[in-house]
Each structure stands twice: as structure tokens, then as C-alpha cells.
Short mmCIF file of N, CA and C in Angstrom, two decimals:
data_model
loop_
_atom_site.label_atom_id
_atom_site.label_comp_id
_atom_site.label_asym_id
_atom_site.label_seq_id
_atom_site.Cartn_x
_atom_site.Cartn_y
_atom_site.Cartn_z
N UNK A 1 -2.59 -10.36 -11.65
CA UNK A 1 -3.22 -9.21 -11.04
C UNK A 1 -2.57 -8.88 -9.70
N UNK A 2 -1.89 -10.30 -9.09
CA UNK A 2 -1.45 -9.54 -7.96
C UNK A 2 -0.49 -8.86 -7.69
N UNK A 3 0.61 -8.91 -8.55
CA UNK A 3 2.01 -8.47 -8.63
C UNK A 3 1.73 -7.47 -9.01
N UNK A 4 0.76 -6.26 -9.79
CA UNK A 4 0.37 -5.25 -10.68
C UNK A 4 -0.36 -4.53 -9.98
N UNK A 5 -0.92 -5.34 -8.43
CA UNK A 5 -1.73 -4.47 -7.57
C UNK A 5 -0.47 -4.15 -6.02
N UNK A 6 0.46 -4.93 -5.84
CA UNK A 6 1.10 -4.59 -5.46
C UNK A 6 2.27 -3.00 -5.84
N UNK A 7 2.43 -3.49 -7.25
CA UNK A 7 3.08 -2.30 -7.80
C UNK A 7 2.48 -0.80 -7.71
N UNK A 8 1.23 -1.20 -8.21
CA UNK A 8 0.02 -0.37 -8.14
C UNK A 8 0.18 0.57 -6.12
N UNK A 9 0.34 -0.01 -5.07
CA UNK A 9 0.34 -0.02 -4.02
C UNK A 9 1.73 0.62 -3.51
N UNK A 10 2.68 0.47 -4.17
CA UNK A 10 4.09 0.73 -3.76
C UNK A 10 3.95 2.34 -3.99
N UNK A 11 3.21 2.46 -5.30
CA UNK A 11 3.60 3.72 -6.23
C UNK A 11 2.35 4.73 -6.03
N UNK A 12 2.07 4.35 -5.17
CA UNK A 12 0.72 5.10 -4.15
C UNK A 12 1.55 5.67 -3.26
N UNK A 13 1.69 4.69 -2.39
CA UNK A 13 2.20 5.12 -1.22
C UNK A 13 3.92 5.96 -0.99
N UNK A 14 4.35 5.65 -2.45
CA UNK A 14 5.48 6.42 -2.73
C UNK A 14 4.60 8.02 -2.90
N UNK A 15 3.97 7.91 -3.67
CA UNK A 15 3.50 9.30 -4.28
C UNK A 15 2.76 10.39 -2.64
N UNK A 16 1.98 9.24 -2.19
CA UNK A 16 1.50 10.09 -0.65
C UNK A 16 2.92 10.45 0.11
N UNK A 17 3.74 9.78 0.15
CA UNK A 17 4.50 10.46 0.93
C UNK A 17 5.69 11.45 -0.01
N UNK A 18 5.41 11.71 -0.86
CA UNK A 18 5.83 12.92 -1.69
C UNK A 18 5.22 14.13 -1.51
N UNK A 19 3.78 13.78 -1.32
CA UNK A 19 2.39 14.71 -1.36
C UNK A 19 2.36 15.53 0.13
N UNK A 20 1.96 14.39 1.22
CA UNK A 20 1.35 14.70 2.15
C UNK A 20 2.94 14.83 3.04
N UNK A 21 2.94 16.35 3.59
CA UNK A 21 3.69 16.72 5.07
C UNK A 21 3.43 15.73 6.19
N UNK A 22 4.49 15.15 6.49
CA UNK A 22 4.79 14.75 7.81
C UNK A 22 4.61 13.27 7.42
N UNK A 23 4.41 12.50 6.27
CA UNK A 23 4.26 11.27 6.18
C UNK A 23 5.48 10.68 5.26
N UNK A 24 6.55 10.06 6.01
CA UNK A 24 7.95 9.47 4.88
C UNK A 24 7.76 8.64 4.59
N UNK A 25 8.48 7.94 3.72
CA UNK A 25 8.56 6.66 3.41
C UNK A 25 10.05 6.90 3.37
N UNK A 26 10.79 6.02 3.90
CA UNK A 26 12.42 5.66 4.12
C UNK A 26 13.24 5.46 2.68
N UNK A 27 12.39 5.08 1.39
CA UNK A 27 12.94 3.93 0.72
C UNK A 27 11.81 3.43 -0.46
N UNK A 28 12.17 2.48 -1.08
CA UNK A 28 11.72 1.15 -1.64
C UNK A 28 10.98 0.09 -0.90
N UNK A 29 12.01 -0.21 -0.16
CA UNK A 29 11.83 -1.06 0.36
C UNK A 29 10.67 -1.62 1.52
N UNK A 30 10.77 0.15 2.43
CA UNK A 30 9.88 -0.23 3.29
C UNK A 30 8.70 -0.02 2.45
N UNK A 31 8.55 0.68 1.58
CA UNK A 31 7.35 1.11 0.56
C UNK A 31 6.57 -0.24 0.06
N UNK A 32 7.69 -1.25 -0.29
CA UNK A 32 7.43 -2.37 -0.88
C UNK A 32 6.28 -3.43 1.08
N UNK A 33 7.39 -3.11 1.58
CA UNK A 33 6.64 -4.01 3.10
C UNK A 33 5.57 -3.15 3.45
N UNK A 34 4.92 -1.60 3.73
CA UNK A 34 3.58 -1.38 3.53
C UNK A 34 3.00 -1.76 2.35
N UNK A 35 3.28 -1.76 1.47
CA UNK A 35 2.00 -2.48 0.05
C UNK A 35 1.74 -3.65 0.80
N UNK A 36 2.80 -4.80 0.98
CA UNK A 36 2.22 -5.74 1.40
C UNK A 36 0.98 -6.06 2.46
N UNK A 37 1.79 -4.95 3.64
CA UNK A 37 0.94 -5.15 4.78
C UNK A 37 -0.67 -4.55 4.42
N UNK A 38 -0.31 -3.37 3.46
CA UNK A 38 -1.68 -2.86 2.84
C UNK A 38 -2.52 -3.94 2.41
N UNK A 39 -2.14 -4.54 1.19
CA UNK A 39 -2.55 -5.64 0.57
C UNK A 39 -3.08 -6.93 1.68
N UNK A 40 -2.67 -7.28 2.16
CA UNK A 40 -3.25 -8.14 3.51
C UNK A 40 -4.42 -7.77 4.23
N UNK A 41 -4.38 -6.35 5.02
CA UNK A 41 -5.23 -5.83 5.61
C UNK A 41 -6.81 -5.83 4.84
N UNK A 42 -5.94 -5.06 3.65
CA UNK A 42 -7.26 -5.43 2.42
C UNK A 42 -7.83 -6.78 2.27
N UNK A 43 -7.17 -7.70 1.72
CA UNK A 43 -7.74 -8.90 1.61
C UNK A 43 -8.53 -9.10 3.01
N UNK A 44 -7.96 -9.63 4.17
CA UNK A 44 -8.77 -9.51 5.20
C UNK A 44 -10.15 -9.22 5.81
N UNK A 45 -10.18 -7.16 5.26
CA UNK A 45 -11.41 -6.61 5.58
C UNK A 45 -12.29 -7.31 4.39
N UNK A 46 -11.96 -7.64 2.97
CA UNK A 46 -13.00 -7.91 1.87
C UNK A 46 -13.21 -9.63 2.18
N UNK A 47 -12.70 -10.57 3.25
CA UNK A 47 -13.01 -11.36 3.60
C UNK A 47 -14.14 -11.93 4.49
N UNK A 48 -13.97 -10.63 5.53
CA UNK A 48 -14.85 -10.84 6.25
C UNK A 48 -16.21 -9.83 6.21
N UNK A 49 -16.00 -9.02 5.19
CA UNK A 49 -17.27 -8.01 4.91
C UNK A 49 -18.05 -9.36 4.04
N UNK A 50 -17.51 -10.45 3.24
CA UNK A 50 -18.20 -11.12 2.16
C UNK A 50 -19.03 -11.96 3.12
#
């Protein structure tokens, strides 16, 4: 699930910055290092909301 929610996350944030004016994404790559940082932040907030 986690590799599939990452992917899931890349191909988001690829698509918003297709979508939305004024928001890039450089790449892959950095696309790939926000999922992560996304994915973290997430875990985090659902850590400490539990």
C-alpha cells in the first residue's frame, strides 16, 4: 500500500501542477521528494490526531 500511495501522490501533484496557474513542478523527481514529504506530513498529522 505504500509504494501505490506514494505513486498515487506523485501523480496528484503532477496533475495540480498541470491544472493550477502559478504552481510547477520542475520534474519527476522533485514530484517524487513532495509525495514523500506529503506522505510524512500525513502520517504525522494522523498520528497525533489518533
Amino acid at each position: 500500500m505504500g509504494l501505490s500511495s506514494l505513486a498515487i501522490n506523485v501523480l496528484c501533484l503532477m496533475f495540480v501542477s498541470w491544472y493550477v496557474p502559478g504552481f510547477q513542478i520542475g520534474g519527476i523527481v522533485p514530484a517524487i521528494a513532495g509525495s514523500i514529504v506529503l506522505s510524512i506530513v500525513s502520517t504525522l498529522l494522523n498520528w497525533f490526531v489518533k
